XYZ file of C-alpha atoms in Angstrom:
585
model
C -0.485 -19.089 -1.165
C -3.053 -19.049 -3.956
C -3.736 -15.459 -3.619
C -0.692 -14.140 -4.097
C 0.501 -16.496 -6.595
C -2.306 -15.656 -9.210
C -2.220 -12.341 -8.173
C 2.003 -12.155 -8.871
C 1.068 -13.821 -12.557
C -1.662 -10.873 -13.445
C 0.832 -8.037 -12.735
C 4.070 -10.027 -13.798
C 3.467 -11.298 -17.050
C 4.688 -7.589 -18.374
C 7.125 -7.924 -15.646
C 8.185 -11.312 -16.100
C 8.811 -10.367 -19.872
C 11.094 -7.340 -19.106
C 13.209 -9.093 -16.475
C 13.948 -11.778 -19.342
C 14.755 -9.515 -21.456
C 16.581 -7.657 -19.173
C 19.178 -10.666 -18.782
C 18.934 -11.133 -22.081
C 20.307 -8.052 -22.550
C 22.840 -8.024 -19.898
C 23.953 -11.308 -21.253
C 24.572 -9.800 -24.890
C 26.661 -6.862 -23.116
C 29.112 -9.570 -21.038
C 32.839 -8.262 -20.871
C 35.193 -10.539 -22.166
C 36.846 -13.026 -19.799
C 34.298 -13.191 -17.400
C 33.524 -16.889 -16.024
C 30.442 -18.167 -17.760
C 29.131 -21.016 -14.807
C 25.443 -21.680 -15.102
C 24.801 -19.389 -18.267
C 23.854 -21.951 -21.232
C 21.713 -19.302 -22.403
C 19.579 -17.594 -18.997
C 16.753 -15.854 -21.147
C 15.655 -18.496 -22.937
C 12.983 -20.240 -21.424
C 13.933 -18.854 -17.644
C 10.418 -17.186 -18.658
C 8.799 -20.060 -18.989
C 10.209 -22.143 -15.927
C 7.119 -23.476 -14.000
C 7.194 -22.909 -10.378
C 8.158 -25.552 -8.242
C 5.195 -27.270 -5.818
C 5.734 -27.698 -1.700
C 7.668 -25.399 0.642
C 10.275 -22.301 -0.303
C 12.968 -21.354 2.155
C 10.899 -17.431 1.923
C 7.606 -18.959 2.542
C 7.115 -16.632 -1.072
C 7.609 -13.701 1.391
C 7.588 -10.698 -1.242
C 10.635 -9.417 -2.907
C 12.352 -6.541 -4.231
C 11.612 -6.320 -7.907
C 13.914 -3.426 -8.969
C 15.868 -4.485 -12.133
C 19.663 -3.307 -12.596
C 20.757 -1.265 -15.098
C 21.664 -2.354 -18.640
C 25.332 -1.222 -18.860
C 28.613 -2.615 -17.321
C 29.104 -1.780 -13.870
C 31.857 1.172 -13.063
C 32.466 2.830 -9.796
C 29.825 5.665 -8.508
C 31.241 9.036 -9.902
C 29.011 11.094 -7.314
C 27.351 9.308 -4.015
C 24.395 10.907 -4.300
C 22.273 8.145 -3.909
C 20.464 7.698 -7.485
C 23.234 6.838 -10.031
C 23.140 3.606 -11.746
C 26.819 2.926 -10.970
C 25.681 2.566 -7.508
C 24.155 -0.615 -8.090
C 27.107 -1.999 -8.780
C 28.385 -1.553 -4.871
C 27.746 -4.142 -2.525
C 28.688 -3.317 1.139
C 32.150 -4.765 2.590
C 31.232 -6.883 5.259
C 27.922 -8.340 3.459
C 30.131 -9.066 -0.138
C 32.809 -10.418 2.701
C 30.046 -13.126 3.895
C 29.317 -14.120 -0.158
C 32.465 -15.131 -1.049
C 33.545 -16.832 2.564
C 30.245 -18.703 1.808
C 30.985 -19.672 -1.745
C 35.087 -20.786 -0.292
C 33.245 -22.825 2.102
C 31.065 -24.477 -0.184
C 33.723 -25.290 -2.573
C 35.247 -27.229 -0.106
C 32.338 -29.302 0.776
C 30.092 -29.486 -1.599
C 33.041 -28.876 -4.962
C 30.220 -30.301 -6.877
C 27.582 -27.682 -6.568
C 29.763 -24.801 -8.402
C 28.264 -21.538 -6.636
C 29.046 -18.773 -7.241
C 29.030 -16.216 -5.055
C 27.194 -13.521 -7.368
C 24.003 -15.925 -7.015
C 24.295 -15.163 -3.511
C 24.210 -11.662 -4.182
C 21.305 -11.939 -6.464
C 19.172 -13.052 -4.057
C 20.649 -10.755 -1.051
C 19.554 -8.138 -3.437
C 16.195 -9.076 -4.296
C 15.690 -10.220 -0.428
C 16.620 -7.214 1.172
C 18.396 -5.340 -0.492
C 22.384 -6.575 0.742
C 21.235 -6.115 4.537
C 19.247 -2.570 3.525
C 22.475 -1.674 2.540
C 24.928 -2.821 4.548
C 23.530 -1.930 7.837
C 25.072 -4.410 9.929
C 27.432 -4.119 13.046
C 31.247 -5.585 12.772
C 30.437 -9.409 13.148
C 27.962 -8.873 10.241
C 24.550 -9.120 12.240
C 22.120 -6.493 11.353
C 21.723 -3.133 13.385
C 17.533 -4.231 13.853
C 16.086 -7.355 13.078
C 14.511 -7.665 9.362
C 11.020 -8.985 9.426
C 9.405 -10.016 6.181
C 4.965 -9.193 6.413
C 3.168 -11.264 8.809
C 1.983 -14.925 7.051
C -1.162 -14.870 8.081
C -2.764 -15.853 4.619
C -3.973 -11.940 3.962
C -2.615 -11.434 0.764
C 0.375 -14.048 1.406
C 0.527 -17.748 2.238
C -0.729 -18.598 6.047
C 2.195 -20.186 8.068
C 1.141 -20.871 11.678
C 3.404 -20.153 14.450
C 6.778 -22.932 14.176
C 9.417 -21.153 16.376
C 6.915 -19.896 19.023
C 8.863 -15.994 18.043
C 11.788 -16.829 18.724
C 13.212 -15.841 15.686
C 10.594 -13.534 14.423
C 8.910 -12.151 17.193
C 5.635 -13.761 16.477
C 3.974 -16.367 18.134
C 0.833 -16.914 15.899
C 1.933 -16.536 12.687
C 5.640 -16.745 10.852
C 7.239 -13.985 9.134
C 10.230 -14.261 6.896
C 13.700 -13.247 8.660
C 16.963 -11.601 8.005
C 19.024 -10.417 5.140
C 18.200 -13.570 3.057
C 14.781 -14.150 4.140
C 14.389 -17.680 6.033
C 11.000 -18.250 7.174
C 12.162 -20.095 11.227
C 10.661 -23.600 10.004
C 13.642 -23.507 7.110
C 15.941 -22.075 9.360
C 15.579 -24.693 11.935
C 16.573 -27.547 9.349
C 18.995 -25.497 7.191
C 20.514 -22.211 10.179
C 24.269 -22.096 9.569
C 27.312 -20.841 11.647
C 28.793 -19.062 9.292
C 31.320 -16.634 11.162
C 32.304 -19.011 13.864
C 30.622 -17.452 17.304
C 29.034 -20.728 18.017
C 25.324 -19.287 17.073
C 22.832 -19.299 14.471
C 21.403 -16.370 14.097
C 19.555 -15.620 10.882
C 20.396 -12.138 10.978
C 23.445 -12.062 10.542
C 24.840 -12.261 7.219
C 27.494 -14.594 7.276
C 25.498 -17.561 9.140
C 22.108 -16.361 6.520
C 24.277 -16.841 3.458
C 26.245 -19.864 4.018
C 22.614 -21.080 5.055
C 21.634 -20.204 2.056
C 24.596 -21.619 0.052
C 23.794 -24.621 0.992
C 19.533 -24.854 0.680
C 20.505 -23.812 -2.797
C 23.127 -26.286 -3.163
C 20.483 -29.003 -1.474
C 19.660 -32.229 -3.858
C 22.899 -32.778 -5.276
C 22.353 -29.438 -7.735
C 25.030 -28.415 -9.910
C 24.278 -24.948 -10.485
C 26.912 -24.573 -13.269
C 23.647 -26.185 -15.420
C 20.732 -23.912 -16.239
C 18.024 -26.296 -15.164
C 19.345 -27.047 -12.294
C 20.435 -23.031 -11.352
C 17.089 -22.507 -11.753
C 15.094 -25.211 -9.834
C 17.616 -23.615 -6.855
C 16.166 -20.175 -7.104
C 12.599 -21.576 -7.655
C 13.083 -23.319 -4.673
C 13.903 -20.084 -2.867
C 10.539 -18.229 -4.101
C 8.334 -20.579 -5.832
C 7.736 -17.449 -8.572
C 8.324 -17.019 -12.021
C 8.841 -13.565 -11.711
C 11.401 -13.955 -8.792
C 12.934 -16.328 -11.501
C 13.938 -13.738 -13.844
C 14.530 -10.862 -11.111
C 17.287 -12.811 -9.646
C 18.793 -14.354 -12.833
C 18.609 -10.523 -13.560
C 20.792 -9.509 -11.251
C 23.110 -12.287 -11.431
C 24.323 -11.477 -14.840
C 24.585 -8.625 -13.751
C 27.120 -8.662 -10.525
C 29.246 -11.272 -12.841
C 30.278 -7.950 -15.082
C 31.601 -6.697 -12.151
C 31.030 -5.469 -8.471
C 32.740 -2.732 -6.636
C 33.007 -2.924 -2.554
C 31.454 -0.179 -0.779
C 30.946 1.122 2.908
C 28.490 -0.903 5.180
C 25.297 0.954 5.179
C 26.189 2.784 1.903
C 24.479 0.314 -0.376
C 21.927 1.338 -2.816
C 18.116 0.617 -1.221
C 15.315 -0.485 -3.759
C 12.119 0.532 -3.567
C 9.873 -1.646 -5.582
C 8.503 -4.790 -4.680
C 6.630 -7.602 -5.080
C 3.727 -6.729 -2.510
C 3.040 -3.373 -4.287
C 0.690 -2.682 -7.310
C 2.564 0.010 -8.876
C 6.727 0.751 -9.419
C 7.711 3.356 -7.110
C 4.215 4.260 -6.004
C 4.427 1.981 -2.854
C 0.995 2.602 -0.988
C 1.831 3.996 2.354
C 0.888 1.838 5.501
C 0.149 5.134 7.712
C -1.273 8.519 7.067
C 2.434 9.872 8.047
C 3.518 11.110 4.385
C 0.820 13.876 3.250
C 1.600 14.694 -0.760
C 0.336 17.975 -1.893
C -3.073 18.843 -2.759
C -2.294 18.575 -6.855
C -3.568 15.610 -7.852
C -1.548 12.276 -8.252
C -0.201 11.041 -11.588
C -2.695 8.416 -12.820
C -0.654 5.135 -13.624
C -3.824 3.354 -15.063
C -4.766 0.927 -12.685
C -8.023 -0.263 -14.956
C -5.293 -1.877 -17.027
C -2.029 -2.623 -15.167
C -3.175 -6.328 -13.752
C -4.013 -7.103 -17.583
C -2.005 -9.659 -19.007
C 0.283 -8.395 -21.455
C -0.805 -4.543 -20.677
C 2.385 -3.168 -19.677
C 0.177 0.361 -17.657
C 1.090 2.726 -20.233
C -0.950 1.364 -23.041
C 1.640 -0.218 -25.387
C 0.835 -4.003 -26.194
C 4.979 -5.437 -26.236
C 6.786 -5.161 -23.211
C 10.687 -3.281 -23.800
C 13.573 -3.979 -21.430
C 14.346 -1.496 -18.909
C 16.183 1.696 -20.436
C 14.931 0.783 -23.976
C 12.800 4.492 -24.439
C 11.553 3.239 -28.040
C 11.911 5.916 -30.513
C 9.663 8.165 -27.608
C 11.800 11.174 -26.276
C 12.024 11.197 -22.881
C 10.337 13.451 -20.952
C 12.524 17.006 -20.239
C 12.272 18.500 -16.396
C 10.287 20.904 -17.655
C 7.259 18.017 -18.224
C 7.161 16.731 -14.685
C 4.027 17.643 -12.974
C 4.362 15.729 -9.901
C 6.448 14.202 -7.213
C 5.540 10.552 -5.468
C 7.077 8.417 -2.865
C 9.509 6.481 -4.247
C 9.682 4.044 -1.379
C 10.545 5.742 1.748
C 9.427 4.218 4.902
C 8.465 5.395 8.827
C 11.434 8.016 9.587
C 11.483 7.236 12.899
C 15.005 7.159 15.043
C 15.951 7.261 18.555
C 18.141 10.382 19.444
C 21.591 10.638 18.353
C 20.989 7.754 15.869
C 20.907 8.174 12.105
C 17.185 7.107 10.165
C 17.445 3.733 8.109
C 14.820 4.876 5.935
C 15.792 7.511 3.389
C 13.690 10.391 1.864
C 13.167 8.962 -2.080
C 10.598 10.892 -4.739
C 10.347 10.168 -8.191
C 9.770 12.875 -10.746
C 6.664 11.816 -12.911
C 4.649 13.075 -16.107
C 0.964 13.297 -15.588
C 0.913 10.150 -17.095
C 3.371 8.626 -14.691
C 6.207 8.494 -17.078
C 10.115 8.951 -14.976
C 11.352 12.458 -15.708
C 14.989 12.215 -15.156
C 17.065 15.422 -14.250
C 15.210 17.341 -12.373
C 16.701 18.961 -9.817
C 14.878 17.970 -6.666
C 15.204 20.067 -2.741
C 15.079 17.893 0.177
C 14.813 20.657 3.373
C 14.284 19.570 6.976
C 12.065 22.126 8.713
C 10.434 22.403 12.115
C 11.659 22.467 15.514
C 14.582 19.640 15.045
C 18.218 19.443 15.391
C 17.726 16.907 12.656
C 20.083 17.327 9.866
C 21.522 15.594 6.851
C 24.994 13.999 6.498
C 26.876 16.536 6.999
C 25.059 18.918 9.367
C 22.723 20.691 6.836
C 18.920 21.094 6.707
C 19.008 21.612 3.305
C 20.306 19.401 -0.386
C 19.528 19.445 -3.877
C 19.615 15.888 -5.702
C 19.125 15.708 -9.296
C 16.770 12.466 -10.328
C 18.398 9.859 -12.305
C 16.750 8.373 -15.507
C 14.351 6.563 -13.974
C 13.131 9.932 -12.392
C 14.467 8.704 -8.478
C 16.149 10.894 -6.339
C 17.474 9.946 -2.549
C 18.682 12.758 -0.099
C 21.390 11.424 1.662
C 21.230 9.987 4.935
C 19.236 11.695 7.730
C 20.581 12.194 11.303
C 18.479 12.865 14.817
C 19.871 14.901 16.857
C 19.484 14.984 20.548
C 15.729 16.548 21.128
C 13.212 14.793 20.698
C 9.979 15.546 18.593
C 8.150 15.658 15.271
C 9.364 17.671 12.316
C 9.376 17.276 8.171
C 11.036 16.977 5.579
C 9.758 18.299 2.560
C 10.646 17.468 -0.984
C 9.611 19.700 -3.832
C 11.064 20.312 -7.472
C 12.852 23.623 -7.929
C 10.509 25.790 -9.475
C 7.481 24.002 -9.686
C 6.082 24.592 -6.358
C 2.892 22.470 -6.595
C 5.342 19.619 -7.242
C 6.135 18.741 -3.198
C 5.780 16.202 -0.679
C 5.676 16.385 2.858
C 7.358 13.641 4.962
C 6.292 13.704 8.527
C 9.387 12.318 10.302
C 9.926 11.942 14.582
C 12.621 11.932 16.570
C 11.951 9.798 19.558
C 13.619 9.627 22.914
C 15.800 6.808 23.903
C 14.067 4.693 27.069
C 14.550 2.485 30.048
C 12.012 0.248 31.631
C 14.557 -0.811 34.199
C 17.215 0.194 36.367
C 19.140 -2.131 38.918
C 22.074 -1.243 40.818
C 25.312 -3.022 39.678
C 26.702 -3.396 43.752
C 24.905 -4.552 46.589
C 27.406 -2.871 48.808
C 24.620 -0.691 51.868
C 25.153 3.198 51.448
C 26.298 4.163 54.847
C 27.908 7.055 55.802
C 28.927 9.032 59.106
C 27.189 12.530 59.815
C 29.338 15.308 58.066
C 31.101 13.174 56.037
C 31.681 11.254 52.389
C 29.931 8.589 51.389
C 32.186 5.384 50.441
C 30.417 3.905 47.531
C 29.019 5.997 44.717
C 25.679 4.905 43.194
C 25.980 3.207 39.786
C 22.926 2.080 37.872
C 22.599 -0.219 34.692
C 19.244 1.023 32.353
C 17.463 -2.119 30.453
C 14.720 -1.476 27.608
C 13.189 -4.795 27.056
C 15.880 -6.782 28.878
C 18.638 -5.149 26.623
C 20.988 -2.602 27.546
C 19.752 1.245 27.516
C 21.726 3.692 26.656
C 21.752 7.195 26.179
C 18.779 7.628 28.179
C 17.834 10.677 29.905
C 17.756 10.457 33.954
C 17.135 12.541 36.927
C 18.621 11.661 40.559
C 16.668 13.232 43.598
C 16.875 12.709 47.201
C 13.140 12.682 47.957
C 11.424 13.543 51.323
C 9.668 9.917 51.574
C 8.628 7.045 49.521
C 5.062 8.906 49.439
C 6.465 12.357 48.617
C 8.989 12.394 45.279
C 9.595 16.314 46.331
C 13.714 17.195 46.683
C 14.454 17.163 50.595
C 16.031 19.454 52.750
C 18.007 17.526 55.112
C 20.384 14.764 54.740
C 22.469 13.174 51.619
C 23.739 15.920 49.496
C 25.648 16.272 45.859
C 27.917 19.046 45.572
C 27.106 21.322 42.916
C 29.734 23.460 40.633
C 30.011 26.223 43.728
C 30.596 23.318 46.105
C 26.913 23.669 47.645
C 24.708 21.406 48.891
C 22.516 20.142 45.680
C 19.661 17.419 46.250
C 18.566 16.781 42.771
C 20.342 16.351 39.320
C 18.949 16.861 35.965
C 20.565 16.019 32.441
C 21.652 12.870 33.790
C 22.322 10.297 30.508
C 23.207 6.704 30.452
C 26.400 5.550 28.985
C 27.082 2.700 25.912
C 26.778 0.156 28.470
C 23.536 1.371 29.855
C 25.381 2.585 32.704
C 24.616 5.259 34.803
C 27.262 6.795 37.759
C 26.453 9.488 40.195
C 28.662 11.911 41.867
C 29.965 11.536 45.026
C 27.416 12.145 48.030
C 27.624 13.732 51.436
C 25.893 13.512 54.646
C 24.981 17.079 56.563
C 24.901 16.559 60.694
C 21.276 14.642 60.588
C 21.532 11.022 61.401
C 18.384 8.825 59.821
C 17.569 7.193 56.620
C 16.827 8.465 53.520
C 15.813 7.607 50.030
C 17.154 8.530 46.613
C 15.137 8.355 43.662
C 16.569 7.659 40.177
C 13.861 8.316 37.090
C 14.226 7.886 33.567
C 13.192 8.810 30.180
C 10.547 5.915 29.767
C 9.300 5.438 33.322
C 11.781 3.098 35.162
C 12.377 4.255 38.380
C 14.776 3.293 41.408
C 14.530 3.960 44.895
C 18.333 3.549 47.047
C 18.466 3.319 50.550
C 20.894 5.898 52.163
C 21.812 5.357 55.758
C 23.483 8.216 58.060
C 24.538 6.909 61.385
C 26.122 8.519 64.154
C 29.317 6.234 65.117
C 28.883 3.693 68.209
C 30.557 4.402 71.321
C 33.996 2.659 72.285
C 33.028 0.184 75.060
C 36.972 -0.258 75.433
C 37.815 0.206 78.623
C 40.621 3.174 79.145
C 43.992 2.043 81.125
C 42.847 4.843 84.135
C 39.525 2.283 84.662
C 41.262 -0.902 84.534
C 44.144 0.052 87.084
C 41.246 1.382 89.547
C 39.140 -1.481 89.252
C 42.322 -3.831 90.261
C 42.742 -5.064 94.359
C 45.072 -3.342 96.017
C 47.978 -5.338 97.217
C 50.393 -2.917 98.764
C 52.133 -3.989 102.115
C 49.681 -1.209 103.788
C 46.737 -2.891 102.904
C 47.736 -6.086 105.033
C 47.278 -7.259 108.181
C 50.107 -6.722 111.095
C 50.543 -8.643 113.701
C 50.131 -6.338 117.178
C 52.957 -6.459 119.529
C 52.465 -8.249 122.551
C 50.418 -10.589 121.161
C-alpha cells in the first residue's frame, strides 16, 4: 500500500489542509441546538492524526473526495442536479438503513454513542449514498459496486480471500458495496441488517449496520474525538480520508433532508484521480473538442503545500479571496466532470450522468454558464422527461449535470453532446450505447410432450424461461419458427401452424419479447392434415436457442369390438340347432 499512501500525502497535503478547514468552518456555522457527540473541537489536530498501521475494512480502496458546501443545509429549490442544497439530500431507503443501524447499536453496544450522520459520512465518501440511492425496495443495490482491482498497481495488493464470491474476482480482492468492505472484512464483520436471513454487502442495511459496528469495534466511544477518529482511520488508514469524512459529518449534523432513491447527488472527485473534476477517462469513448484543454499545472500540483494554482496557503472551499470570480463570459472550455461509460440495456435508464465543468484557461470553475446537453444520432434515447434536448446552468464550482438519461427500445450508438451556449468551441462529445437486452439460455418451464391430432389444437402452449448468466432475462427480443429440420433453420411449409391476425396459417413469429420473469409464452398452435414430427425453433437476442419437439399423430384405431361382432361370434343354441331323436328308433 506504499504507493498509494505516499502518493495520497504529495497531492493531499493542500487537500488535507482545506478539508480541515472546511470542518472548521462548518463547525463555526453550527445551528443552535444541534447535538454536539464527538465534536471536542474536529479541526484541531484531525490534520495531524497519524494513520493507523495493519488492515482497514476498505483495504484503502479510493474515495470520493468532494467536500460539502460551507452553508447550512436547506431543501433543493430546483432539481437540476448542481445546487449545493442538493447535498444536503440523502435517499429514503439508504438514510432509512443509517438510523435503523444507529437504533440497533444503541441497544447493544449504548456505549459506543453513534451517530448515524457518521454513517452517512462515510456512505458519502464511499460511494456516494449507494450512487445515489440506486437500490431496489429491500435496499440492495440495482448492480453490484466494485471498488478497482487490488492488485498492488497503484493500490495495496490483496490476493484472492473469497474466491469472487463477493466481488467477482478470484485473483485479486476489490472493495464491495455501498460502504466499501473488502470480502476478508466482510467475512469477520457481514451483518443482517434488514432481517432476510443473508449477508449481502450490497445491500445497504446489512453494509451499514456492518459498518456500525467495525466502527464501534474495541470498546470505542465515539462521543470522544480520539477515539471518533481512530474509528474512521480504521476505515481508510488516510489522513486525508480523515478530514473528508469528519467533513461531511459536521456537515449532515446541521441538517439532512430525505430525498427519492436514485435522486441523490453523485460526486465526481476522488481519491484515485490527479486532478478535481478532470477524472482521466479509462476508454477513448468521450472525445472533447479539438480546442485545447485547460492546463491545471501538473509540474506543481503533487508539491507539498502547492495548492495547482500557484498560491502558497491553502483557503477552504468557497473562500474566493478578494479574486472575483470568473463571469461566463471567461470560460474557454468544457471538461468531464466525472461522467462514466453510458452504457444501458434497452428500456433501462443510464446510472452514469452527463457532468462538464465550465473552466478558465487556467482551470479556474466558472459558475453560471448556461450549459446545452442534446442527444443526437439515431436513438430513441431521451432525457427525463422525453426530450433530446436541456439547458443546465453550472453552479459555483462551474458543474453542471443533465438530468437523468433514458434508453429507449433500439439498440445502438449515439451522443450526447455538451457545449456552452454561444461559445461553440466550448463542447464535448459523449459517445453513449444503447445495448440490447440478452439470453444465453432458454428452458421450457413444462415437460408436458406437444402432441396433437391432424387438423386440430394443440393442448399445451409453449412457454419458455430466458437466463443471462444464470439470472432471469427479461425483455429480450425472440423469434419462434417452425423449421424444416434440425439441419435447415428455414420456416416450413407443412405441419404446426400459428394463426396470424387474418386467421392464416403463420410458421414464424418475430417481435417476440420476454416478460419480468424472463418468461416467454407462445400462441396457441395448430396441426394442418400431415401426421409426423416436427421441430420448433425459439432464438434470442444473444444467441440462446431452443429446439421443441412437436408431434402430429393420426388417432389409433378402436380395437373394441362392436355388439354386431360379439353376438355373431357366440354358439348358437337354438332348439334347431340340436339333435332329434328319429322316430322309430
Amino acid at each position: 500500500m506504499a504507493p498509494v499512501i505516499g502518493r495520497r500525502l504529495r497531492r493531499g497535503t493542500v487537500t488535507a489542509a482545506v478539508a480541515a478547514a472546511a470542518v472548521a468552518a462548518l463547525a463555526a456555522s453550527q445551528a443552535p441546538g444541534v447535538t454536539d457527540v464527538g465534536r471536542e473541537g474536529p479541526a484541531a489536530g484531525a490534520a495531524d492524526t497519524p494513520p493507523p498501521s495493519g488492515d482497514s475494512a476498505t483495504g484503502d480502496s479510493p474515495y470520493f473526495t468532494d467536500l460539502p458546501p460551507l452553508q447550512s443545509p436547506v431543501p433543493p429549490t430546483a432539481p437540476n442536479g448542481g445546487d449545493k442544497e442538493d447535498e444536503a439530500g440523502v435517499p429514503a431507503t439508504v438514510l432509512d438503513a443509517y438510523k435503523k443501524a444507529e437504533a440497533s447499536l444503541s441497544k447493544d453496544k449504548p456505549g459506543c454513542n453513534l451517530p448515524w450522520q457518521l454513517l452517512a459520512a462515510i456512505g458519502k465518501v464511499e460511494s456516494g449514498q449507494a450512487r445515489g440511492g440506486r437500490v431496489d425496495a429491500n435496499g440492495t443495490t440495482l448492480k453490484p459496486i466494485l471498488g478497482p482491482v487490488l492488485n498492488g498497481d497503484g493500490f495495496a495488493k490483496i490476493t484472492d480471500t473469497d474466491k469472487g464470491a463477493y466481488d467477482g474476482d478470484s485473483t485479486h480482492d476489490r472493495a464491495v458495496g455501498p460502504m466499501q468492505f473488502i470480502p476478508s472484512t466482510w467475512a469477520s464483520w457481514g451483518q443482517d441488517g434488514n432481517g432476510d436471513g443473508e449477508k449481502d454487502p450490497n445491500n445497504i442495511y446489512d453494509a451499514a449496520l456492518a459498518a456500525g459496528r467495525y466502527l464501534c469495534a474495541g470498546g470505542r466511544d465515539l462521543s470522544v474525538e480520539a477515539d471518533l477518529h481512530k474509528a474512521i482511520l480504521s476505515y481508510n488508514r488516510s489522513t486525508e480520508y480523515l478530514n473528508t469524512v469528519l467533513s461531511w459529518l459536521e456537515y449532515y449534523r446541521k441538517g439532512t433532508h430525505e430525498v427519492p432513491d436514485g435522486k441523490g447527488v453523485l460526486p465526481d472527485d476522488r481519491s484515485d484521480t490527479r486532478y478535481p473534476g478532470l477524472r482521466p477517462d479509462p476508454t477513448p469513448s468521450h472525445s472533447p473538442s479539438s480546442k485545447p484543454k485547460p492546463k491545471p499545472n501538473p509540474g506543481n500540483d503533487d508539491k507539498p503545500g502547492n495548492n495547482g494554482g500557484g498560491s502558497s496557503k491553502p483557503k477552504p472551499p468557497g473562500d474566493g479571496g478578494s479574486q472575483k470570480p470568473p463571469a461566463p463570459a471567461d470560460v474557454d472550455a468544457l471538461a468531464n466532470a466525472g461522467t462514466g461509460d453510458l452504457v444501458a440495456k434497452t428500456g433501462n435508464a443510464f446510472s452514469e450522468r452527463v457532468a462538464v465543468r465550465a473552466l478558465t484557461e487556467s482551470g479556474v470553475f466558472v459558475p453560471k454558464v448556461k450549459v446545452r446537453f442534446t442527444v443526437s444520432g439515431d436513438t430513441d434515447a431521451r432525457f427525463e422527461g422525453g426530450v433530446r434536448g436541456v439547458t443546465v446552468t453550472t453552479n459555483s464550482r462551474g458543474k453542471a449535470t443533465a438530468p437523468v438519461l433514458e434508453a429507449g427500445q433500439k439498440a445502438g450508438e449515439f451522443v450526447v453532446q455538451a457545449r456552452v451556449l454561444g461559445h461553440a468551441a466550448s463542447r464535448i462529445d459523449f459517445e453513449a450505447q444503447t445495448v440490447a437486452r440478452v439470453a444465453d439460455a432458454l428452458a421450457r418451464t413444462s415437460a408436458k410432450p406437444l402432441v396433437c391430432e391432424p387438423g386440430k389444437e394443440f393442448a399445451e402452449q409453449v412457454e419458455v424461461r430466458a437466463t443471462h448468466k444464470g439470472k432471469v432475462a427479461d425483455g429480450v427480443a425472440a423469434t419462434a419458427t417452425m423449421i424444416k429440420s434440425a439441419t435447415d433453420a428455414s420456416a416450413n411449409d407443412k405441419g404446426p401452424y400459428f394463426k396470424g391476425a387474418d386467421g392464416k396459417p403463420v410458421r414464424t413469429l418475430t417481435g417476440l419479447k420476454t416478460g419480468a420473469n424472463g418468461v416467454l409464452k407462445l400462441p396457441k398452435m395448430y396441426a394442418d392434415g400431415a401426421a409426423g414430427t416436427y421441430l420448433l425453433r425459439i432464438v434470442t437476442e444473444g444467441g440462446a436457442t431452443l429446439t421443441v419437439e412437436l408431434k402430429v399423430t393420426a388417432p389409433e384405431p378402436d380395437t373394441t369390438p362392436s355388439p354386431s361382432d360379439s353376438a355373431s361370434a357366440t354358439p348358437s343354441t337354438s332348439p334347431s340347432a340340436s339333435t332329434s331323436a328319429s322316430p322309430g328308433v
